[in-house]
Amino acid sequence: MPDHDLHPATDLLLRDARLPGRGTTSDVLISAGRVAAIGAPGTVRRDGAAEARLDGRWLRPALWDEHVHFTQWVIRRGRLDLSAAASASEILAIVREAQHRPTGTGTGTGTGTGREDVLVGYGFRDGLWPDAPSLAALDAAAPGRPVVLVSGDLHCGWVNSPAAALLGVRPEESGLVRETPWISALQRLDAGTAPSPAAYREAAQEAARLGVVGIVDFENADNVGAWPARVAAGVTALRVEASIWPDRLREAVERGLRTGKSLDERGLITVGRLKVVVDGSLNTRTALCWDPYPGLDPAGPHACGMQTVSPAELGGLFTVAREAGIGVAVHAIGDRANTQVLDTFEEHGMPGVIEHAQLVSAGDFARFARLGIVASVQPEHAMDDRDVADRYWPGRTDRAFAFRSLHEAGATLRLGSDAPVAPLDPWLAISAAVTRSRSGRAAWHPEQQLPREVTLAACARGRTRVDPGDVADLMVLEQDPAVMPEERLRDVGVAGTLLAGRWTWNALEG
């Protein structure tokens, strides 16, 4: 990854830093975007270098979020918050209370549909609701006004009749639209509503304050075109790997794009992987499994979930991507989906990434390592979905969100958030992976807890130390997360973040 325009012209000397694996404090010199020297306090010097005193704070490799839908994360604030609702009736009450507020008050968003009165909410999770959603009930809650409610997992929407007509979808009697028709509708909803550069800058800065230097953006959009423009507009706090979706694959091939190719003069944005979604989600009961979901007709067409891309179609995409030098990342949540995707990787002799890997067959754990498949997982989802998994994957949760099993089988782990499904905050992922607990609840399947250093490495692309020659993507912490109390892992104090030696967040001078 080029870094010719990332680092400041002036060298930086960090005084009195604590480094992983070193018993005493050290001085660290950063030059040309890399760690140039490490030595005992007072022994490292460089004329003209700027200096910052760390006073015994910890200096560790900075973090990546390996799975983000960045535009969805940015615009979530302008949508009606549905995350606390525990039933369909509570959702309807929220909609009734909000329906008369004009767009722009935090309850709606402009759309690309030509209508600015659409009420948009985000964050409902209906897997454990005691009552069912209803198209008629949502129509009655906001007579005449289009209402679009986006699920917390982004895999379905609850719409009323005016919204269905506006978006060109045919909802079920429940008002729900799922998977491929919904994903297309969500694209139409968001078309022409890109947030301002200032909104992107603010969101990137929030990530930097948490020690994040990079993200993998899986937004279903023209990421390779949009991100260089954002950098030009001043969104420079993050490295970004910009994914390619199947509908843009041919264009990417024609442009000669290859995974790892730089897309901007500063070297911040690179071409990421082809992103393919082959099944649904647990909360929407569309993740493709070997066993049927409780409560669904076992003979029904989607009793075991939904297959959105067949193995044959996936294989065709693999062939095109491999010949073009484009890596592949595949969304697979159910155990049947994971088996099929592993089969496809094996048939094509390709390494790659499986995103989520939430339910894995016992015989498939070792295949991740043998085939060179990275498991890109989101530990906070295990905390969000533990009760849903207990209900809909009964008798199988010993291999659900099975991070320890993947690690012990030799798989490479990478951690992310899937923001906005979970917050873009790696410390939440770290805490969930280490403790398997949240809000004082007993640990869920504690046998799947990850060791801390494994977890920290999985958030830092395998880095656990700071050594001479390393790219100076670093964070300054008030405490050492490798030994601090578990209950504090969700709120680690980040005093500074450096991207190639350039401060993107600095609270040391405050």
Coordinates of C-alpha atoms in Angstrom, one line a residue:
M1 CA 0.0 0.0 0.0
P2 CA 1.7 3.3 -1.0
D3 CA 2.1 5.9 1.7
H4 CA 4.0 8.6 -0.2
D5 CA 1.6 11.3 0.7
L6 CA 0.3 10.0 4.0
H7 CA 3.0 11.0 6.5
P8 CA 3.9 14.5 7.7
A9 CA 7.1 16.1 6.5
T10 CA 8.4 16.4 10.1
D11 CA 9.6 13.3 11.9
L12 CA 7.9 12.5 15.2
L13 CA 9.6 11.3 18.4
L14 CA 7.3 9.6 21.0
R15 CA 8.9 9.8 24.4
D16 CA 8.4 7.3 27.3
A17 CA 6.1 4.9 25.6
R18 CA 5.2 1.4 26.9
L19 CA 5.3 -1.2 24.2
P20 CA 3.9 -4.7 24.1
G21 CA 6.5 -7.3 25.0
R22 CA 9.0 -4.7 26.4
G23 CA 9.5 -4.5 30.2
T24 CA 10.5 -0.8 30.3
T25 CA 9.4 2.4 28.6
S26 CA 11.0 3.3 25.3
D27 CA 11.4 6.3 22.9
V28 CA 10.0 5.7 19.4
L29 CA 11.0 7.6 16.3
I30 CA 8.6 7.8 13.4
S31 CA 10.0 8.9 10.0
A32 CA 8.5 8.7 6.5
G33 CA 5.4 7.0 7.8
R34 CA 7.2 4.1 9.6
V35 CA 8.8 3.2 12.9
A36 CA 12.4 4.2 12.3
A37 CA 13.9 3.4 15.7
I38 CA 13.1 2.2 19.2
G39 CA 15.4 2.8 22.2
A40 CA 15.7 3.4 25.9
P41 CA 14.5 6.8 27.1
G42 CA 16.8 9.5 26.1
T43 CA 18.8 7.4 23.6
V44 CA 16.8 8.2 20.4
R45 CA 17.3 11.6 18.8
R46 CA 16.5 13.2 15.5
D47 CA 17.1 16.9 14.8
G48 CA 14.0 18.8 13.9
A49 CA 11.6 16.0 15.0
A50 CA 8.4 17.0 16.7
E51 CA 8.1 15.4 20.1
A52 CA 5.2 14.0 22.1
R53 CA 5.5 12.8 25.7
L54 CA 3.5 9.6 26.3
D55 CA 4.4 9.5 30.0
G56 CA 4.1 5.8 30.3
R57 CA 1.0 5.4 28.1
W58 CA 0.7 2.3 26.0
L59 CA 1.6 2.3 22.3
R60 CA 0.1 -0.5 20.3
P61 CA -0.8 -1.2 16.6
A62 CA -3.9 0.6 15.6
L63 CA -7.2 -1.1 14.7
W64 CA -9.2 -1.9 11.6
D65 CA -12.9 -2.6 11.3
E66 CA -13.0 -5.3 8.7
H67 CA -16.7 -5.0 7.8
V68 CA -18.6 -1.6 7.6
H69 CA -21.4 -0.2 5.5
F70 CA -20.1 3.3 5.9
T71 CA -22.8 5.3 4.2
Q72 CA -25.5 3.5 6.2
W73 CA -23.4 4.2 9.3
V74 CA -23.3 7.9 8.5
I75 CA -27.0 8.3 7.7
R76 CA -28.3 6.2 10.6
R77 CA -28.6 9.4 12.8
G78 CA -31.1 11.0 10.5
R79 CA -33.5 8.0 10.8
L80 CA -36.1 7.2 13.5
D81 CA -34.4 5.1 16.1
L82 CA -36.3 1.8 16.5
S83 CA -33.6 -0.2 18.3
A84 CA -35.3 -0.2 21.7
A85 CA -38.6 -1.5 20.5
A86 CA -39.5 -5.0 21.8
S87 CA -42.7 -5.5 19.8
A88 CA -44.6 -4.6 16.6
S89 CA -47.0 -2.5 18.8
E90 CA -44.1 -0.5 20.2
I91 CA -42.9 0.2 16.7
L92 CA -46.3 1.4 15.7
A93 CA -46.5 3.7 18.7
I94 CA -43.2 5.3 17.7
V95 CA -44.4 5.8 14.1
R96 CA -47.7 7.3 15.2
E97 CA -45.8 9.8 17.5
A98 CA -43.3 10.7 14.7
Q99 CA -45.5 10.8 11.6
H100 CA -46.4 14.5 11.9
R101 CA -42.8 15.7 12.3
P102 CA -41.4 17.1 9.1
T103 CA -38.4 15.6 7.4
G104 CA -35.1 17.0 8.7
T105 CA -36.0 16.8 12.4
G106 CA -34.1 13.6 12.9
T107 CA -37.0 11.3 12.0
G108 CA -36.8 11.2 8.2
T109 CA -34.5 11.5 5.3
G110 CA -34.6 12.8 1.8
T111 CA -34.8 10.0 -0.8
G112 CA -34.0 9.6 -4.4
T113 CA -37.6 8.8 -5.1
G114 CA -38.7 12.4 -5.6
R115 CA -40.5 12.5 -2.3
E116 CA -39.2 14.3 0.8
D117 CA -41.9 13.3 3.2
V118 CA -40.9 9.6 3.5
L119 CA -40.5 8.7 7.2
V120 CA -37.6 6.3 7.6
G121 CA -36.7 4.3 10.7
Y122 CA -33.9 2.0 11.4
G123 CA -33.0 -0.7 13.8
F124 CA -36.0 -3.0 14.4
R125 CA -35.3 -6.6 15.3
D126 CA -38.4 -8.8 15.1
G127 CA -37.0 -12.2 15.8
L128 CA -38.3 -12.2 19.4
W129 CA -41.4 -10.1 19.1
P130 CA -44.6 -11.4 20.8
D131 CA -46.7 -9.9 18.0
A132 CA -46.5 -9.8 14.3
P133 CA -45.9 -6.9 12.0
S134 CA -48.8 -6.0 9.7
L135 CA -49.1 -3.9 6.5
A136 CA -52.6 -2.8 7.5
A137 CA -51.4 -1.7 10.9
L138 CA -48.6 0.4 9.5
D139 CA -50.9 2.0 7.0
A140 CA -53.2 3.0 9.9
A141 CA -50.3 4.3 12.0
A142 CA -49.3 7.0 9.4
P143 CA -52.3 7.5 7.0
G144 CA -51.1 8.6 3.5
R145 CA -47.4 9.2 4.5
P146 CA -44.8 6.7 3.1
V147 CA -43.1 4.8 5.9
V148 CA -40.0 2.7 5.5
L149 CA -38.6 0.9 8.5
V150 CA -35.2 -0.7 8.0
S151 CA -34.3 -3.8 10.0
G152 CA -31.3 -3.8 12.3
D153 CA -29.6 -6.4 10.1
L154 CA -30.4 -4.5 6.8
H155 CA -31.9 -7.7 5.4
C156 CA -35.5 -6.7 5.4
G157 CA -37.8 -3.7 5.6
W158 CA -41.3 -3.1 7.0
V159 CA -43.1 -0.7 4.6
N160 CA -46.7 0.7 4.3
S161 CA -48.7 0.8 1.1
P162 CA -47.6 4.4 0.0
A163 CA -43.9 3.4 0.6
A164 CA -44.4 0.1 -1.3
A165 CA -45.8 2.0 -4.3
L166 CA -43.0 4.6 -4.1
L167 CA -40.3 1.9 -4.0
G168 CA -41.9 -0.5 -6.5
V169 CA -42.1 -3.5 -4.1
R170 CA -44.8 -6.0 -3.2
P171 CA -44.7 -6.6 0.5
E172 CA -46.2 -9.6 2.3
E173 CA -49.4 -9.2 4.3
S174 CA -47.0 -8.4 7.2
G175 CA -45.6 -5.4 5.3
L176 CA -42.2 -7.1 5.2
V177 CA -39.9 -7.2 2.2
R178 CA -36.9 -9.5 2.4
E179 CA -33.5 -10.1 0.9
T180 CA -32.9 -9.3 -2.8
P181 CA -36.1 -7.3 -3.4
W182 CA -35.5 -5.4 -0.2
I183 CA -31.8 -4.7 -1.0
S184 CA -32.8 -3.3 -4.3
A185 CA -35.5 -1.2 -2.6
L186 CA -33.0 0.1 -0.1
Q187 CA -30.7 1.2 -2.9
R188 CA -33.6 3.1 -4.5
L189 CA -34.4 4.7 -1.1
D190 CA -30.9 5.9 -0.7
A191 CA -30.3 7.0 -4.3
G192 CA -29.3 10.6 -4.5
T193 CA -29.1 11.1 -0.8
A194 CA -25.3 10.8 -0.2
P195 CA -24.4 12.6 3.1
S196 CA -22.2 15.7 3.0
P197 CA -18.4 15.4 3.1
A198 CA -18.7 17.0 6.5
A199 CA -20.8 14.1 7.7
Y200 CA -18.3 11.6 6.4
R201 CA -15.5 13.5 8.0
E202 CA -17.2 13.5 11.3
A203 CA -17.9 9.7 11.2
A204 CA -14.3 9.0 10.2
Q205 CA -13.0 11.2 13.0
E206 CA -15.2 9.3 15.5
A207 CA -13.6 6.1 14.4
A208 CA -10.1 7.6 14.7
R209 CA -10.9 8.6 18.3
L210 CA -11.4 4.9 19.0
G211 CA -8.0 3.9 17.6
V212 CA -9.2 3.0 14.2
V213 CA -7.0 3.6 11.2
G214 CA -8.8 1.6 8.5
I215 CA -12.1 0.1 7.4
V216 CA -13.3 -2.4 4.8
D217 CA -16.3 -0.7 3.2
F218 CA -19.0 -3.1 2.0
E219 CA -21.6 -0.5 1.1
N220 CA -23.7 -1.6 -1.8
A221 CA -22.6 1.3 -3.9
D222 CA -19.8 2.5 -6.3
N223 CA -17.2 2.5 -3.5
V224 CA -14.2 2.6 -5.8
G225 CA -15.6 5.8 -7.4
A226 CA -17.0 7.4 -4.2
W227 CA -14.0 7.1 -1.9
P228 CA -11.3 9.0 -3.8
A229 CA -13.8 11.9 -4.1
R230 CA -14.3 11.8 -0.4
V231 CA -10.6 11.9 0.2
A232 CA -10.4 14.9 -2.1
A233 CA -13.1 16.5 0.0
G234 CA -11.1 16.1 3.2
V235 CA -12.1 12.7 4.5
T236 CA -8.6 11.6 5.4
A237 CA -8.7 10.0 8.8
L238 CA -9.0 6.4 7.6
R239 CA -7.5 3.9 5.2
V240 CA -10.3 2.3 3.2
E241 CA -10.5 -0.9 1.2
A242 CA -13.3 -0.2 -1.2
S243 CA -15.3 -3.3 -2.2
I244 CA -16.9 -4.2 -5.5
W245 CA -20.3 -5.7 -5.9
P246 CA -21.3 -8.1 -8.6
D247 CA -23.3 -5.6 -10.6
R248 CA -20.1 -3.5 -11.0
L249 CA -17.6 -6.4 -11.5
R250 CA -17.5 -6.2 -15.3
E251 CA -16.9 -2.4 -15.1
A252 CA -14.1 -3.0 -12.6
V253 CA -12.5 -5.6 -14.8
E254 CA -12.7 -3.3 -17.8
R255 CA -11.0 -0.6 -15.8
G256 CA -8.2 -2.9 -14.9
L257 CA -8.9 -2.7 -11.2
R258 CA -7.1 -5.3 -9.0
T259 CA -7.4 -5.9 -5.3
G260 CA -4.7 -3.8 -3.5
K261 CA -4.5 -1.1 -6.3
S262 CA -4.3 2.4 -5.0
L263 CA -7.2 4.7 -6.0
D264 CA -6.0 8.1 -4.8
E265 CA -2.9 10.2 -4.8
R266 CA -2.5 10.0 -1.0
G267 CA -2.6 6.2 -0.9
L268 CA -5.5 6.0 1.5
I269 CA -8.0 4.2 -0.7
T270 CA -7.3 0.8 -2.3
V271 CA -9.4 -1.6 -4.3
G272 CA -10.9 -4.2 -2.0
R273 CA -12.6 -7.5 -2.8
L274 CA -15.7 -8.6 -4.7
K275 CA -18.5 -8.8 -2.2
V276 CA -21.1 -11.5 -2.8
V277 CA -24.1 -12.2 -0.5
V278 CA -25.3 -15.8 -0.8
D279 CA -27.8 -16.0 2.0
G280 CA -29.8 -13.9 4.4
S281 CA -29.6 -13.3 8.2
L282 CA -30.5 -14.9 11.5
N283 CA -32.9 -12.2 12.6
T284 CA -34.8 -12.3 9.3
R285 CA -34.7 -16.1 9.4
T286 CA -33.3 -16.2 6.0
A287 CA -29.7 -17.5 6.8
L288 CA -29.4 -20.7 4.8
C289 CA -29.2 -23.7 7.1
W290 CA -29.3 -27.4 6.9
D291 CA -32.2 -27.6 9.4
P292 CA -35.5 -25.8 9.2
Y293 CA -36.4 -22.8 11.4
P294 CA -38.8 -23.6 14.2
G295 CA -42.3 -22.4 13.5
L296 CA -41.9 -22.5 9.7
D297 CA -43.5 -25.1 7.5
P298 CA -40.7 -27.7 7.0
A299 CA -42.0 -28.3 3.5
G300 CA -42.1 -24.6 2.7
P301 CA -39.7 -23.1 0.1
H302 CA -37.7 -21.1 2.6
A303 CA -38.0 -23.3 5.7
C304 CA -34.2 -23.5 5.9
G305 CA -33.6 -19.9 4.8
M306 CA -32.9 -18.3 1.5
Q307 CA -30.2 -18.8 -1.1
T308 CA -29.7 -15.5 -2.9
V309 CA -26.8 -16.7 -5.1
S310 CA -26.5 -20.3 -6.2
P311 CA -23.2 -22.2 -6.1
A312 CA -23.1 -22.2 -9.9
E313 CA -23.5 -18.4 -10.0
L314 CA -20.9 -17.9 -7.3
G315 CA -18.5 -20.1 -9.2
G316 CA -19.0 -17.9 -12.3
L317 CA -18.2 -14.8 -10.3
F318 CA -15.1 -16.5 -8.8
T319 CA -13.8 -17.2 -12.3
V320 CA -14.2 -13.6 -13.5
A321 CA -12.7 -12.2 -10.3
R322 CA -9.7 -14.6 -10.2
E323 CA -8.7 -13.8 -13.8
A324 CA -8.8 -10.1 -13.1
G325 CA -6.8 -10.3 -9.9
I326 CA -9.7 -9.4 -7.7
G327 CA -10.1 -11.1 -4.3
V328 CA -13.5 -12.4 -3.1
A329 CA -15.3 -11.9 0.2
V330 CA -18.6 -13.9 0.6
H331 CA -21.4 -13.2 3.1
A332 CA -22.4 -16.6 4.5
I333 CA -24.3 -16.9 7.8
G334 CA -26.1 -20.3 7.9
D335 CA -24.2 -23.6 8.1
R336 CA -25.4 -24.7 4.7
A337 CA -24.3 -21.4 3.1
N338 CA -20.9 -21.7 4.7
T339 CA -20.4 -25.3 3.5
Q340 CA -21.4 -24.3 -0.1
V341 CA -19.1 -21.3 -0.1
L342 CA -16.1 -23.4 1.3
D343 CA -16.9 -25.9 -1.5
T344 CA -16.7 -23.2 -4.1
F345 CA -13.4 -21.8 -2.8
E346 CA -12.0 -25.3 -2.8
E347 CA -13.2 -26.1 -6.3
H348 CA -11.6 -22.9 -7.6
G349 CA -8.4 -23.3 -5.6
M350 CA -8.7 -19.7 -4.3
P351 CA -8.1 -18.2 -0.9
G352 CA -10.5 -15.6 0.3
V353 CA -12.8 -14.3 3.0
I354 CA -16.0 -15.5 4.4
E355 CA -17.9 -12.7 6.1
H356 CA -19.9 -13.6 9.3
A357 CA -19.5 -17.4 9.4
Q358 CA -22.1 -17.3 12.2
L359 CA -23.2 -21.0 12.1
V360 CA -20.6 -23.5 10.9
S361 CA -20.9 -27.3 10.6
A362 CA -18.6 -29.2 12.8
G363 CA -16.6 -30.6 9.9
D364 CA -16.1 -27.2 8.3
F365 CA -14.0 -25.4 11.0
A366 CA -10.8 -27.1 9.9
R367 CA -11.5 -26.3 6.2
F368 CA -11.1 -22.5 6.8
A369 CA -7.4 -23.0 7.7
R370 CA -6.8 -25.8 5.1
L371 CA -8.2 -23.7 2.3
G372 CA -6.7 -20.3 3.4
I373 CA -10.1 -18.8 4.1
V374 CA -10.2 -15.8 6.5
A375 CA -13.1 -15.8 8.9
S376 CA -14.2 -12.2 9.1
V377 CA -16.5 -12.1 12.2
Q378 CA -18.5 -9.6 14.2
P379 CA -18.4 -10.6 17.9
E380 CA -20.9 -8.0 19.0
H381 CA -23.5 -9.8 16.9
A382 CA -23.2 -12.7 19.3
M383 CA -24.4 -10.5 22.1
D384 CA -27.2 -9.0 20.0
D385 CA -28.4 -12.3 18.7
R386 CA -27.8 -14.8 21.5
D387 CA -31.5 -15.1 22.4
V388 CA -32.5 -15.2 18.8
A389 CA -30.0 -18.0 18.2
D390 CA -31.2 -19.9 21.2
R391 CA -34.7 -19.8 19.7
Y392 CA -34.1 -20.4 16.0
W393 CA -30.9 -22.5 16.1
P394 CA -31.8 -24.8 19.1
G395 CA -29.3 -27.5 19.8
R396 CA -26.8 -25.9 17.4
T397 CA -25.5 -22.8 19.3
D398 CA -22.3 -24.6 20.4
R399 CA -21.2 -23.9 16.9
A400 CA -22.8 -20.5 16.5
F401 CA -20.5 -17.5 16.6
A402 CA -17.8 -20.1 17.4
F403 CA -14.8 -17.9 17.4
R404 CA -12.6 -20.1 19.6
S405 CA -13.4 -23.2 17.4
L406 CA -12.3 -21.3 14.3
H407 CA -9.1 -20.1 16.0
E408 CA -8.2 -23.5 17.4
A409 CA -8.8 -25.0 14.0
G410 CA -6.1 -22.7 12.6
A411 CA -8.3 -20.2 10.9
T412 CA -7.2 -16.6 10.5
L413 CA -9.7 -14.3 12.3
R414 CA -10.5 -10.7 11.4
L415 CA -12.9 -8.7 13.5
G416 CA -15.4 -6.0 12.5
S417 CA -18.7 -4.4 13.4
D418 CA -21.0 -4.6 10.3
A419 CA -21.9 -1.0 11.2
P420 CA -24.6 0.1 11.4
V421 CA -25.8 -3.3 12.5
A422 CA -23.4 -2.9 15.5
P423 CA -21.6 0.4 16.3
L424 CA -18.3 1.1 14.5
D425 CA -16.4 0.6 17.7
P426 CA -13.7 -2.1 17.9
W427 CA -13.7 -2.2 21.6
L428 CA -17.2 -3.5 21.7
A429 CA -16.0 -6.4 19.4
I430 CA -13.0 -7.0 21.5
S431 CA -15.0 -7.2 24.7
A432 CA -17.6 -9.4 23.2
A433 CA -15.0 -11.8 21.8
V434 CA -13.1 -12.0 25.1
T435 CA -16.0 -12.2 27.5
R436 CA -19.1 -13.5 25.5
S437 CA -21.1 -11.2 27.8
R438 CA -22.7 -7.8 28.0
S439 CA -24.8 -5.8 30.5
G440 CA -24.0 -8.2 33.4
R441 CA -25.4 -11.3 31.8
A442 CA -23.7 -14.6 32.2
A443 CA -21.3 -15.5 29.4
W444 CA -23.0 -17.2 26.5
H445 CA -21.1 -20.3 25.5
P446 CA -17.9 -19.3 27.4
E447 CA -16.0 -22.1 25.8
Q448 CA -16.0 -19.9 22.7
Q449 CA -14.2 -17.0 24.4
L450 CA -11.1 -15.8 22.6
P451 CA -7.7 -15.1 24.3
R452 CA -7.0 -11.4 24.5
E453 CA -3.9 -11.3 22.3
V454 CA -5.7 -13.3 19.6
T455 CA -8.5 -10.8 19.8
L456 CA -6.3 -7.8 19.7
A457 CA -4.4 -9.2 16.8
A458 CA -7.6 -10.0 14.9
C459 CA -8.5 -6.3 15.2
A460 CA -5.1 -5.1 14.0
R461 CA -4.5 -7.3 11.0
G462 CA -2.4 -9.7 12.9
R463 CA -0.1 -7.1 14.5
T464 CA 0.6 -7.5 18.2
R465 CA 3.9 -5.6 18.6
V466 CA 5.5 -2.3 17.5
D467 CA 8.9 -2.9 15.9
P468 CA 11.3 -0.9 13.7
G469 CA 10.2 -0.9 10.0
D470 CA 6.5 -1.2 10.9
V471 CA 4.1 1.1 9.2
A472 CA 3.3 3.8 11.9
D473 CA -0.4 3.0 12.2
L474 CA -0.5 3.2 16.0
M475 CA -2.7 4.1 18.9
V476 CA -1.9 5.5 22.3
L477 CA -3.8 4.0 25.2
E478 CA -4.3 5.0 28.8
Q479 CA -4.2 1.3 29.9
D480 CA -3.0 -2.0 28.5
P481 CA -6.0 -3.9 27.1
A482 CA -4.0 -7.1 27.3
V483 CA -4.3 -7.1 31.2
M484 CA -6.9 -4.5 32.1
P485 CA -10.1 -5.7 33.9
E486 CA -12.6 -7.4 31.5
E487 CA -15.4 -5.2 32.5
R488 CA -13.6 -2.1 31.2
L489 CA -12.7 -3.4 27.7
R490 CA -15.8 -1.6 26.2
D491 CA -14.4 1.8 27.3
V492 CA -10.7 1.8 26.7
G493 CA -9.3 5.3 26.8
V494 CA -7.6 6.2 23.4
A495 CA -5.3 9.2 23.9
G496 CA -4.1 9.3 20.3
T497 CA -4.2 7.6 16.9
L498 CA -1.5 7.8 14.2
L499 CA -2.0 6.9 10.6
A500 CA 1.4 6.5 9.0
G501 CA 2.8 8.8 11.7
R502 CA 0.2 11.5 11.2
W503 CA -2.1 12.3 14.1
T504 CA -5.7 11.6 13.2
W505 CA -6.7 11.9 16.9
N506 CA -4.6 13.5 19.6
A507 CA -5.8 14.1 23.2
L508 CA -2.3 14.4 24.6
E509 CA -2.2 18.1 24.0
G510 CA -5.7 18.8 25.4

